[in-house]
Amino acid sequence: MSYFDAASSLPLHPVARQALLASLDEGWADPARLHREGRRARMLLDAARETAAEAVGCRPDELTFTPSGTQALHTATAGALAGRRRTGHRLVVSAVEHSAVLHAAQAHERAGGTVTTVGVDRTGRLDAQEWRAALGAGCALACLQSANHEVGTVQPVEEAAQACAEAGVPLLVDAAQSLPWGPVPGDWSLLAGSAHKWGGPAGVGLLVVRKGVRFAPPGPADEREAGRAAGFENIPAIVAAAASLRAVRAEADAEAARLRALVDRIRSRVPELVPGCEVVGDPVRRLPHLVTFSCLYVDGEALLHALDAAGFSVSSGSSCTSGTLTPSHVLRAMGVLSEGNVRVSLPPGTDADEVERFLDVLPGAVAGVRAQAAAPAAAVPHAPAGRPEAPDTGTGRAAADEAGTDGAGLTLDARGKLCPLPVIELAKAIGTVPAGGLVRVLADDEAARLDIPAWCEMTGHTFEGREGVTFRVRAAP
Amino acid sequence: MSYFDAASSLPLHPVARQALLASLDEGWADPARLHREGRRARMLLDAARETAAEAVGCRPDELTFTPSGTQALHTATAGALAGRRRTGHRLVVSAVEHSAVLHAAQAHERAGGTVTTVGVDRTGRLDAQEWRAALGAGCALACLQSANHEVGTVQPVEEAAQACAEAGVPLLVDAAQSLPWGPVPGDWSLLAGSAHKWGGPAGVGLLVVRKGVRFAPPGPADEREAGRAAGFENIPAIVAAAASLRAVRAEADAEAARLRALVDRIRSRVPELVPGCEVVGDPVRRLPHLVTFSCLYVDGEALLHALDAAGFSVSSGSSCTSGTLTPSHVLRAMGVLSEGNVRVSLPPGTDADEVERFLDVLPGAVAGVRAQAAAPAAAVPHAPAGRPEAPDTGTGRAAADEAGTDGAGLTLDARGKLCPLPVIELAKAIGTVPAGGLVRVLADDEAARLDIPAWCEMTGHTFEGREGVTFRVRAAP
């Protein structure tokens, strides 16, 4: 069994377990009480705050423990926006933030605020020019992740923070994915983290608000945690979180170098081993332990089950696995293939043998899922080594030439069919039209907007544009 | 060492510890994931939900795990008020609710809503008639605790729920203090609880929303816990919480009977052993393990430290112990003495010897604190056994007769002095005026409003009223 879903959650680090057990007997009382049990709990809490603050690179009185990373982000967003409401009501976020940030942004919109979403390039990296432009008049807060949770791309936080400082806008950094690997650089104003992402227990998030940042905690008042996290403190878990962050950091550089090499191995081998596969995310400026790829003609959920049966636990940004009908907003913002999406995130301690076993198993798992879906084997392209990133064609409307081509070709009705079926049917149909011929695909699964253009790029056919649910594809000459 | 502050927090129940340790290895993964680690976590979460629902007396899909009891109350209040916003914007609460409810009520007022506070009698029990009247037009939600956390008085929840049902108003019950002892009776609509109050771990609250109750979760959307508790679930703690609730319930009846007898012993002996002491709260309709009393001329914080040094951990609703200058809102609503307040809440397993040792230690501790404060020993009344509850005199303005008595008497300036000093100075001064003479006390400590009338009742002097910071006291004839 290999658990390759570290970016979701990690098992308890041995130091976390030890600290948790040790503090169960000392940390259960109310730290606000004056009796000895209360004072003992308070001492543990204070010590944990100092440890965590040192790892984050902030003052202890700037750091609050919250019940989760999600709540840290929700509180950070609402509190900073409320603190700056006299300046403006506009929130700036990158398009690839964690859903906790995007949900907070939606709540801000429902409450009458506005949100500016800044795009990313095909590797998932922030568009720095667009970011700078977005920080103009009325901007109350800007949010940027330190590194993306789905594709591993590291964001230019220092540069973004510099732009924020120049514009006088506080920057909130979602550091959930990068905090185990090191402190966040740059002159940020607020920061959020989550202990179970570094091997600490669930139930502990970090919220840092730098001194001088205007902040008005949302919700009902509460005297605990500087009024920034309502409810009784979970001190044994907090102690375990702080102790394990320190322990993980002590091992971080060596472990990062080791895992980075394993991920490089996956990045280079997967496209060679699996035809019709695209590795996404920045190949260099990335988290050490995380790699994501997508496979043409593959149902993400079926592939997850096949890999699970083969002993590998991974996750997926494909629409079919999330219980919703929309593919990952991250892959959508990047404009890359979403079907058959697999995120591999290696936990500390993963060895090379496990990775080799994964590479042994993957091609068969993909082939099996393709066979089940009756994918057209002949249509699976072999990715050339070093294939350059395809340019972003958007929906390709500019390339469409309605007048000249509408007369001929084939129309394929894939409405009501879920991804990857529309692409599979397109791949089968394209062989039946002559070189340069037109196929119109009617497809209402939202993933098709991403996957049909991506398929065209990967197979050499031309995506000519979309009108409503009609996609126009011209067969390669 | 005896820990007598169970109502604040309990050490981990052995079953909770066992369940926590057992599920650390199984429950760390994301239960939303499809891989085996995720499915295993999901199974643990589902089983814990069934166990907890059975103990509460609700359907599993009505029960959500929150990060704390406080957050359960905040979410319950905001969600039910939002769900009923077309009906009205008025929230009804009892005057003796937990601060989490009162803070939620203040947040509701800040957002433009209104709050009706229903009073209690001198035992802390809800005024049922006032409650019924408050549920009229525009009432969106009513909140009542199942039992009071400071004085132990059990509230008439069934009767209150009946009144709510007749008025078509949902009832939120804060069951934090009573849930370990049994399910909440009556036809309530929402319920909140907190695991560390029954020996479960910190970090787990319960929120129950009955089917059919209109509820709009506040804050940013989140797909976890039916959208009612944002953030990654703390499954090992949830498992431990559910398992320990079941275990505690299995022992509840026997343990309640045992602790009830110990508390009866404290209730009867303390007034005999400690002169100038008043036991508060309903003597019969009360939590089995909790008793509260107040001591004239005693600084609550000093008494806590004295008891702590003697090996007893208790808590206090006196103003000096809370870091604020206002005495407990519960004691204030009851109109009883607040100075030298001590809450004793016995954890399960407390034995009779510990209670006898406490009764041995208490008189000396009180006397020591009084001596430090130079309290007038002669002025300490010996409470007659079975002294009837004093009638509620309010601020006594109606009893004042400005014209006839202003000519004579003594004025005592205790402004800027904190409780119990104004009462101590009054007790010293009263001996210097003739029988029937008048003492005016100038006192700006908020606790004086409670403690000067209470002192008069306990010592046989007459409280004639208050104008601003001036209290009029007539010496006993």
PDB file of N, CA and C in Angstrom, chain A residues 1 3 5 8-12 17 21 24-25 28 33-37 39 67-68 70-71 74 103 110 196 202 219-222 230-234 301 308 313-315 343, chain B residues 1 3 5 8-12 17 21 25 28 33-37 39 67-68 70-71 74 103-104 110 196 202 219-222 230-234 301 308 313-315 343:
ATOM      1  N   MET A   1       0.831  -1.217   0.000  1.00  0.00           N
ATOM      2  CA  MET A   1       0.000   0.000   0.000  1.00  0.00           C
ATOM      3  C   MET A   1       0.862   1.263   0.000  1.00  0.00           C
ATOM      4  N   TYR A   3       0.420   5.386   0.030  1.00  0.00           N
ATOM      5  CA  TYR A   3      -0.458   6.542   0.136  1.00  0.00           C
ATOM      6  C   TYR A   3       0.239   7.714  -0.531  1.00  0.00           C
ATOM      7  N   ASP A   5      -1.269  10.710  -1.339  1.00  0.00           N
ATOM      8  CA  ASP A   5      -2.218  11.831  -1.306  1.00  0.00           C
ATOM      9  C   ASP A   5      -1.868  12.772  -0.148  1.00  0.00           C
ATOM     10  N   SER A   8      -3.676  16.082   0.536  1.00  0.00           N
ATOM     11  CA  SER A   8      -4.988  16.080   1.210  1.00  0.00           C
ATOM     12  C   SER A   8      -4.792  16.087   2.717  1.00  0.00           C
ATOM     13  N   SER A   9      -4.033  15.117   3.185  1.00  0.00           N
ATOM     14  CA  SER A   9      -3.828  14.966   4.622  1.00  0.00           C
ATOM     15  C   SER A   9      -2.714  13.965   4.834  1.00  0.00           C
ATOM     16  N   LEU A  10      -1.972  14.144   5.910  1.00  0.00           N
ATOM     17  CA  LEU A  10      -0.881  13.213   6.229  1.00  0.00           C
ATOM     18  C   LEU A  10      -1.214  12.446   7.497  1.00  0.00           C
ATOM     19  N   PRO A  11      -0.729  11.208   7.601  1.00  0.00           N
ATOM     20  CA  PRO A  11      -0.833  10.524   8.893  1.00  0.00           C
ATOM     21  C   PRO A  11      -0.039  11.305   9.946  1.00  0.00           C
ATOM     22  N   LEU A  12      -0.337  11.049  11.186  1.00  0.00           N
ATOM     23  CA  LEU A  12       0.347  11.766  12.269  1.00  0.00           C
ATOM     24  C   LEU A  12       1.853  11.526  12.216  1.00  0.00           C
ATOM     25  N   ARG A  17       2.353  12.572  17.408  1.00  0.00           N
ATOM     26  CA  ARG A  17       1.713  11.547  18.239  1.00  0.00           C
ATOM     27  C   ARG A  17       2.246  11.603  19.672  1.00  0.00           C
ATOM     28  N   LEU A  21      -0.002  12.607  22.933  1.00  0.00           N
ATOM     29  CA  LEU A  21      -0.175  11.699  24.071  1.00  0.00           C
ATOM     30  C   LEU A  21       0.330  12.354  25.355  1.00  0.00           C
ATOM     31  N   LEU A  24      -2.189  15.046  26.599  1.00  0.00           N
ATOM     32  CA  LEU A  24      -3.580  14.691  26.923  1.00  0.00           C
ATOM     33  C   LEU A  24      -3.843  14.849  28.420  1.00  0.00           C
ATOM     34  N   ASP A  25      -2.839  14.507  29.232  1.00  0.00           N
ATOM     35  CA  ASP A  25      -3.018  14.569  30.683  1.00  0.00           C
ATOM     36  C   ASP A  25      -2.793  15.963  31.261  1.00  0.00           C
ATOM     37  N   TRP A  28      -5.969  19.411  29.151  1.00  0.00           N
ATOM     38  CA  TRP A  28      -7.425  19.286  28.958  1.00  0.00           C
ATOM     39  C   TRP A  28      -8.197  20.398  29.659  1.00  0.00           C
ATOM     40  N   ARG A  33      -8.751  29.551  33.234  1.00  0.00           N
ATOM     41  CA  ARG A  33      -9.001  29.405  34.676  1.00  0.00           C
ATOM     42  C   ARG A  33      -7.736  29.673  35.486  1.00  0.00           C
ATOM     43  N   LEU A  34      -7.959  30.019  36.749  1.00  0.00           N
ATOM     44  CA  LEU A  34      -6.823  30.382  37.605  1.00  0.00           C
ATOM     45  C   LEU A  34      -6.220  29.193  38.346  1.00  0.00           C
ATOM     46  N   HIS A  35      -6.933  28.062  38.392  1.00  0.00           N
ATOM     47  CA  HIS A  35      -6.417  26.931  39.182  1.00  0.00           C
ATOM     48  C   HIS A  35      -5.242  26.247  38.467  1.00  0.00           C
ATOM     49  N   ARG A  36      -4.597  25.332  39.165  1.00  0.00           N
ATOM     50  CA  ARG A  36      -3.335  24.801  38.631  1.00  0.00           C
ATOM     51  C   ARG A  36      -3.535  24.058  37.307  1.00  0.00           C
ATOM     52  N   GLU A  37      -4.671  23.349  37.163  1.00  0.00           N
ATOM     53  CA  GLU A  37      -4.910  22.655  35.897  1.00  0.00           C
ATOM     54  C   GLU A  37      -5.034  23.665  34.758  1.00  0.00           C
ATOM     55  N   ARG A  39      -3.714  26.725  34.734  1.00  0.00           N
ATOM     56  CA  ARG A  39      -2.414  27.369  34.503  1.00  0.00           C
ATOM     57  C   ARG A  39      -1.479  26.460  33.699  1.00  0.00           C
ATOM     58  N   PRO A  67      -9.620  26.304  14.520  1.00  0.00           N
ATOM     59  CA  PRO A  67      -9.972  24.880  14.454  1.00  0.00           C
ATOM     60  C   PRO A  67      -9.611  24.208  13.133  1.00  0.00           C
ATOM     61  N   SER A  68      -9.226  24.959  12.117  1.00  0.00           N
ATOM     62  CA  SER A  68      -8.846  24.361  10.833  1.00  0.00           C
ATOM     63  C   SER A  68      -8.210  25.432   9.965  1.00  0.00           C
ATOM     64  N   THR A  70      -9.186  25.963   6.952  1.00  0.00           N
ATOM     65  CA  THR A  70     -10.331  26.596   6.299  1.00  0.00           C
ATOM     66  C   THR A  70     -10.861  27.752   7.142  1.00  0.00           C
ATOM     67  N   GLN A  71     -11.021  27.504   8.444  1.00  0.00           N
ATOM     68  CA  GLN A  71     -11.526  28.577   9.295  1.00  0.00           C
ATOM     69  C   GLN A  71     -10.515  29.713   9.413  1.00  0.00           C
ATOM     70  N   HIS A  74     -11.174  31.675   6.281  1.00  0.00           N
ATOM     71  CA  HIS A  74     -12.455  32.394   6.356  1.00  0.00           C
ATOM     72  C   HIS A  74     -12.345  33.597   7.293  1.00  0.00           C
ATOM     73  N   HIS A 103     -14.691  30.340  -1.663  1.00  0.00           N
ATOM     74  CA  HIS A 103     -15.977  30.394  -0.963  1.00  0.00           C
ATOM     75  C   HIS A 103     -16.086  31.658  -0.110  1.00  0.00           C
ATOM     76  N   ARG A 110     -21.816  38.007  -1.891  1.00  0.00           N
ATOM     77  CA  ARG A 110     -23.210  37.952  -1.426  1.00  0.00           C
ATOM     78  C   ARG A 110     -23.508  39.096  -0.467  1.00  0.00           C
ATOM     79  N   HIS A 196      -2.821  19.421   9.684  1.00  0.00           N
ATOM     80  CA  HIS A 196      -2.868  18.048   9.162  1.00  0.00           C
ATOM     81  C   HIS A 196      -2.195  17.948   7.802  1.00  0.00           C
ATOM     82  N   ALA A 202      -5.574  16.759  12.898  1.00  0.00           N
ATOM     83  CA  ALA A 202      -6.683  17.576  12.416  1.00  0.00           C
ATOM     84  C   ALA A 202      -7.136  18.480  13.553  1.00  0.00           C
ATOM     85  N   GLY A 219     -18.106  37.653  13.173  1.00  0.00           N
ATOM     86  CA  GLY A 219     -18.925  36.781  14.021  1.00  0.00           C
ATOM     87  C   GLY A 219     -19.029  37.285  15.444  1.00  0.00           C
ATOM     88  N   PRO A 220     -19.693  36.490  16.293  1.00  0.00           N
ATOM     89  CA  PRO A 220     -19.877  36.874  17.695  1.00  0.00           C
ATOM     90  C   PRO A 220     -18.536  37.026  18.416  1.00  0.00           C
ATOM     91  N   ALA A 221     -18.503  37.898  19.404  1.00  0.00           N
ATOM     92  CA  ALA A 221     -17.291  38.102  20.189  1.00  0.00           C
ATOM     93  C   ALA A 221     -16.926  36.818  20.925  1.00  0.00           C
ATOM     94  N   ASP A 222     -15.652  36.653  21.208  1.00  0.00           N
ATOM     95  CA  ASP A 222     -15.193  35.533  22.026  1.00  0.00           C
ATOM     96  C   ASP A 222     -13.847  35.940  22.592  1.00  0.00           C
ATOM     97  N   ALA A 230     -13.260  31.548  17.968  1.00  0.00           N
ATOM     98  CA  ALA A 230     -14.201  31.281  19.051  1.00  0.00           C
ATOM     99  C   ALA A 230     -14.144  29.819  19.472  1.00  0.00           C
ATOM    100  N   GLY A 231     -14.350  29.582  20.760  1.00  0.00           N
ATOM    101  CA  GLY A 231     -14.456  28.211  21.247  1.00  0.00           C
ATOM    102  C   GLY A 231     -13.252  27.761  22.049  1.00  0.00           C
ATOM    103  N   PHE A 232     -13.499  26.762  22.861  1.00  0.00           N
ATOM    104  CA  PHE A 232     -12.507  26.185  23.755  1.00  0.00           C
ATOM    105  C   PHE A 232     -11.294  25.683  22.962  1.00  0.00           C
ATOM    106  N   GLU A 233     -10.103  26.028  23.404  1.00  0.00           N
ATOM    107  CA  GLU A 233      -8.889  25.639  22.704  1.00  0.00           C
ATOM    108  C   GLU A 233      -8.628  24.132  22.834  1.00  0.00           C
ATOM    109  N   ASN A 234      -8.212  23.532  21.724  1.00  0.00           N
ATOM    110  CA  ASN A 234      -7.862  22.106  21.715  1.00  0.00           C
ATOM    111  C   ASN A 234      -6.356  21.997  21.959  1.00  0.00           C
ATOM    112  N   GLU A 301     -12.548   9.017 -11.961  1.00  0.00           N
ATOM    113  CA  GLU A 301     -12.963   8.188 -10.835  1.00  0.00           C
ATOM    114  C   GLU A 301     -12.602   6.719 -11.064  1.00  0.00           C
ATOM    115  N   ASP A 308      -6.321   2.497  -6.761  1.00  0.00           N
ATOM    116  CA  ASP A 308      -6.586   2.079  -5.385  1.00  0.00           C
ATOM    117  C   ASP A 308      -6.509   0.561  -5.275  1.00  0.00           C
ATOM    118  N   SER A 313      -2.963   5.206  -3.431  1.00  0.00           N
ATOM    119  CA  SER A 313      -3.987   6.190  -3.095  1.00  0.00           C
ATOM    120  C   SER A 313      -3.570   7.546  -3.626  1.00  0.00           C
ATOM    121  N   VAL A 314      -4.331   8.020  -4.621  1.00  0.00           N
ATOM    122  CA  VAL A 314      -4.060   9.339  -5.196  1.00  0.00           C
ATOM    123  C   VAL A 314      -5.363  10.126  -5.211  1.00  0.00           C
ATOM    124  N   SER A 315      -5.320  11.370  -5.645  1.00  0.00           N
ATOM    125  CA  SER A 315      -6.573  12.109  -5.775  1.00  0.00           C
ATOM    126  C   SER A 315      -6.701  12.645  -7.185  1.00  0.00           C
ATOM    127  N   ARG A 343      -3.553  13.439  -9.217  1.00  0.00           N
ATOM    128  CA  ARG A 343      -2.559  14.179  -8.443  1.00  0.00           C
ATOM    129  C   ARG A 343      -1.817  13.198  -7.556  1.00  0.00           C
TER     130      ARG A 343
ATOM    131  N   MET B   1      -4.766  16.380  45.597  1.00  0.00           N
ATOM    132  CA  MET B   1      -5.341  17.335  44.648  1.00  0.00           C
ATOM    133  C   MET B   1      -6.760  16.935  44.243  1.00  0.00           C
ATOM    134  N   TYR B   3      -9.819  18.153  41.738  1.00  0.00           N
ATOM    135  CA  TYR B   3     -10.282  19.036  40.667  1.00  0.00           C
ATOM    136  C   TYR B   3     -11.797  19.109  40.747  1.00  0.00           C
ATOM    137  N   ASP B   5     -13.783  21.404  39.101  1.00  0.00           N
ATOM    138  CA  ASP B   5     -14.221  22.365  38.086  1.00  0.00           C
ATOM    139  C   ASP B   5     -14.687  21.624  36.836  1.00  0.00           C
ATOM    140  N   SER B   8     -16.236  23.374  33.788  1.00  0.00           N
ATOM    141  CA  SER B   8     -15.360  24.030  32.809  1.00  0.00           C
ATOM    142  C   SER B   8     -14.885  23.031  31.768  1.00  0.00           C
ATOM    143  N   SER B   9     -14.302  21.957  32.243  1.00  0.00           N
ATOM    144  CA  SER B   9     -13.742  20.960  31.354  1.00  0.00           C
ATOM    145  C   SER B   9     -13.396  19.736  32.176  1.00  0.00           C
ATOM    146  N   LEU B  10     -13.477  18.575  31.570  1.00  0.00           N
ATOM    147  CA  LEU B  10     -13.126  17.334  32.270  1.00  0.00           C
ATOM    148  C   LEU B  10     -11.888  16.724  31.648  1.00  0.00           C
ATOM    149  N   PRO B  11     -11.097  16.006  32.458  1.00  0.00           N
ATOM    150  CA  PRO B  11     -10.019  15.220  31.847  1.00  0.00           C
ATOM    151  C   PRO B  11     -10.633  14.156  30.930  1.00  0.00           C
ATOM    152  N   LEU B  12      -9.830  13.631  30.035  1.00  0.00           N
ATOM    153  CA  LEU B  12     -10.320  12.620  29.103  1.00  0.00           C
ATOM    154  C   LEU B  12     -10.860  11.402  29.835  1.00  0.00           C
ATOM    155  N   ARG B  17     -10.003   8.296  25.615  1.00  0.00           N
ATOM    156  CA  ARG B  17      -8.570   8.123  25.350  1.00  0.00           C
ATOM    157  C   ARG B  17      -8.323   6.897  24.472  1.00  0.00           C
ATOM    158  N   LEU B  21      -6.850   7.029  20.677  1.00  0.00           N
ATOM    159  CA  LEU B  21      -5.618   6.340  20.275  1.00  0.00           C
ATOM    160  C   LEU B  21      -5.902   5.349  19.155  1.00  0.00           C
ATOM    161  N   ASP B  25      -4.663   6.140  13.892  1.00  0.00           N
ATOM    162  CA  ASP B  25      -4.080   5.468  12.727  1.00  0.00           C
ATOM    163  C   ASP B  25      -5.083   5.261  11.594  1.00  0.00           C
ATOM    164  N   TRP B  28      -7.093   9.701  10.037  1.00  0.00           N
ATOM    165  CA  TRP B  28      -6.379  10.939   9.695  1.00  0.00           C
ATOM    166  C   TRP B  28      -6.641  11.396   8.266  1.00  0.00           C
ATOM    167  N   ARG B  33     -12.342  11.712   0.234  1.00  0.00           N
ATOM    168  CA  ARG B  33     -11.567  11.069  -0.820  1.00  0.00           C
ATOM    169  C   ARG B  33     -12.070   9.658  -1.091  1.00  0.00           C
ATOM    170  N   LEU B  34     -11.775   9.178  -2.314  1.00  0.00           N
ATOM    171  CA  LEU B  34     -12.285   7.869  -2.719  1.00  0.00           C
ATOM    172  C   LEU B  34     -11.345   6.725  -2.361  1.00  0.00           C
ATOM    173  N   HIS B  35     -10.096   7.008  -2.026  1.00  0.00           N
ATOM    174  CA  HIS B  35      -9.142   5.932  -1.758  1.00  0.00           C
ATOM    175  C   HIS B  35      -9.420   5.261  -0.410  1.00  0.00           C
ATOM    176  N   ARG B  36      -8.739   4.151  -0.175  1.00  0.00           N
ATOM    177  CA  ARG B  36      -9.100   3.346   1.005  1.00  0.00           C
ATOM    178  C   ARG B  36      -8.915   4.106   2.313  1.00  0.00           C
ATOM    179  N   GLU B  37      -7.864   4.935   2.395  1.00  0.00           N
ATOM    180  CA  GLU B  37      -7.669   5.704   3.627  1.00  0.00           C
ATOM    181  C   GLU B  37      -8.848   6.669   3.844  1.00  0.00           C
ATOM    182  N   ARG B  39     -11.927   6.259   2.614  1.00  0.00           N
ATOM    183  CA  ARG B  39     -13.142   5.477   2.905  1.00  0.00           C
ATOM    184  C   ARG B  39     -13.149   5.016   4.358  1.00  0.00           C
ATOM    185  N   PRO B  67     -16.351  22.332  15.495  1.00  0.00           N
ATOM    186  CA  PRO B  67     -15.070  22.357  16.222  1.00  0.00           C
ATOM    187  C   PRO B  67     -15.200  22.678  17.712  1.00  0.00           C
ATOM    188  N   SER B  68     -16.368  23.109  18.176  1.00  0.00           N
ATOM    189  CA  SER B  68     -16.536  23.402  19.603  1.00  0.00           C
ATOM    190  C   SER B  68     -18.020  23.623  19.878  1.00  0.00           C
ATOM    191  N   THR B  70     -19.096  26.199  21.430  1.00  0.00           N
ATOM    192  CA  THR B  70     -19.301  27.619  21.130  1.00  0.00           C
ATOM    193  C   THR B  70     -19.653  27.805  19.658  1.00  0.00           C
ATOM    194  N   GLN B  71     -18.897  27.145  18.784  1.00  0.00           N
ATOM    195  CA  GLN B  71     -19.201  27.294  17.362  1.00  0.00           C
ATOM    196  C   GLN B  71     -20.541  26.673  17.014  1.00  0.00           C
ATOM    197  N   HIS B  74     -22.960  29.376  17.963  1.00  0.00           N
ATOM    198  CA  HIS B  74     -22.900  30.503  17.022  1.00  0.00           C
ATOM    199  C   HIS B  74     -23.566  30.136  15.697  1.00  0.00           C
ATOM    200  N   HIS B 103     -23.198  36.394  23.256  1.00  0.00           N
ATOM    201  CA  HIS B 103     -22.368  37.036  22.229  1.00  0.00           C
ATOM    202  C   HIS B 103     -23.004  36.903  20.846  1.00  0.00           C
ATOM    203  N   ALA B 104     -23.602  35.758  20.578  1.00  0.00           N
ATOM    204  CA  ALA B 104     -24.316  35.593  19.303  1.00  0.00           C
ATOM    205  C   ALA B 104     -25.486  36.574  19.233  1.00  0.00           C
ATOM    206  N   ARG B 110     -26.010  43.805  16.441  1.00  0.00           N
ATOM    207  CA  ARG B 110     -25.138  44.650  15.614  1.00  0.00           C
ATOM    208  C   ARG B 110     -25.546  44.591  14.147  1.00  0.00           C
ATOM    209  N   HIS B 196     -15.878  18.222  25.493  1.00  0.00           N
ATOM    210  CA  HIS B 196     -14.950  18.262  26.630  1.00  0.00           C
ATOM    211  C   HIS B 196     -15.693  18.477  27.948  1.00  0.00           C
ATOM    212  N   ALA B 202     -11.246  18.032  23.602  1.00  0.00           N
ATOM    213  CA  ALA B 202     -11.553  19.361  23.083  1.00  0.00           C
ATOM    214  C   ALA B 202     -11.632  19.278  21.566  1.00  0.00           C
ATOM    215  N   GLY B 219     -21.879  32.240   6.936  1.00  0.00           N
ATOM    216  CA  GLY B 219     -20.483  32.220   6.498  1.00  0.00           C
ATOM    217  C   GLY B 219     -20.297  31.613   5.126  1.00  0.00           C
ATOM    218  N   PRO B 220     -19.025  31.494   4.719  1.00  0.00           N
ATOM    219  CA  PRO B 220     -18.727  30.935   3.405  1.00  0.00           C
ATOM    220  C   PRO B 220     -19.209  29.495   3.288  1.00  0.00           C
ATOM    221  N   ALA B 221     -19.556  29.090   2.066  1.00  0.00           N
ATOM    222  CA  ALA B 221     -20.001  27.718   1.825  1.00  0.00           C
ATOM    223  C   ALA B 221     -18.876  26.741   2.139  1.00  0.00           C
ATOM    224  N   ASP B 222     -19.241  25.531   2.508  1.00  0.00           N
ATOM    225  CA  ASP B 222     -18.251  24.468   2.694  1.00  0.00           C
ATOM    226  C   ASP B 222     -18.998  23.151   2.557  1.00  0.00           C
ATOM    227  N   ALA B 230     -17.503  24.389   8.656  1.00  0.00           N
ATOM    228  CA  ALA B 230     -16.444  24.470   7.658  1.00  0.00           C
ATOM    229  C   ALA B 230     -15.151  23.867   8.201  1.00  0.00           C
ATOM    230  N   GLY B 231     -14.390  23.266   7.307  1.00  0.00           N
ATOM    231  CA  GLY B 231     -13.055  22.788   7.670  1.00  0.00           C
ATOM    232  C   GLY B 231     -12.975  21.278   7.792  1.00  0.00           C
ATOM    233  N   PHE B 232     -11.753  20.799   7.667  1.00  0.00           N
ATOM    234  CA  PHE B 232     -11.425  19.375   7.702  1.00  0.00           C
ATOM    235  C   PHE B 232     -11.899  18.756   9.027  1.00  0.00           C
ATOM    236  N   GLU B 233     -12.578  17.631   8.947  1.00  0.00           N
ATOM    237  CA  GLU B 233     -13.111  16.985  10.139  1.00  0.00           C
ATOM    238  C   GLU B 233     -11.982  16.397  10.992  1.00  0.00           C
ATOM    239  N   ASN B 234     -12.117  16.553  12.305  1.00  0.00           N
ATOM    240  CA  ASN B 234     -11.146  15.988  13.246  1.00  0.00           C
ATOM    241  C   ASN B 234     -11.674  14.621  13.695  1.00  0.00           C
ATOM    242  N   GLU B 301     -11.049  36.058  43.698  1.00  0.00           N
ATOM    243  CA  GLU B 301      -9.774  35.572  43.183  1.00  0.00           C
ATOM    244  C   GLU B 301      -8.869  35.107  44.318  1.00  0.00           C
ATOM    245  N   ASP B 308      -6.867  26.767  45.866  1.00  0.00           N
ATOM    246  CA  ASP B 308      -5.896  26.119  44.980  1.00  0.00           C
ATOM    247  C   ASP B 308      -4.679  25.685  45.791  1.00  0.00           C
ATOM    248  N   SER B 313      -9.363  22.770  43.111  1.00  0.00           N
ATOM    249  CA  SER B 313      -9.532  23.613  41.926  1.00  0.00           C
ATOM    250  C   SER B 313     -11.009  23.859  41.706  1.00  0.00           C
ATOM    251  N   VAL B 314     -11.412  25.123  41.878  1.00  0.00           N
ATOM    252  CA  VAL B 314     -12.810  25.505  41.656  1.00  0.00           C
ATOM    253  C   VAL B 314     -12.814  26.723  40.739  1.00  0.00           C
ATOM    254  N   SER B 315     -13.992  27.206  40.387  1.00  0.00           N
ATOM    255  CA  SER B 315     -14.041  28.433  39.595  1.00  0.00           C
ATOM    256  C   SER B 315     -14.934  29.439  40.290  1.00  0.00           C
ATOM    257  N   ARG B 343     -17.811  28.250  42.519  1.00  0.00           N
ATOM    258  CA  ARG B 343     -18.578  27.163  41.903  1.00  0.00           C
ATOM    259  C   ARG B 343     -17.809  25.868  42.084  1.00  0.00           C
TER     260      ARG B 343
END
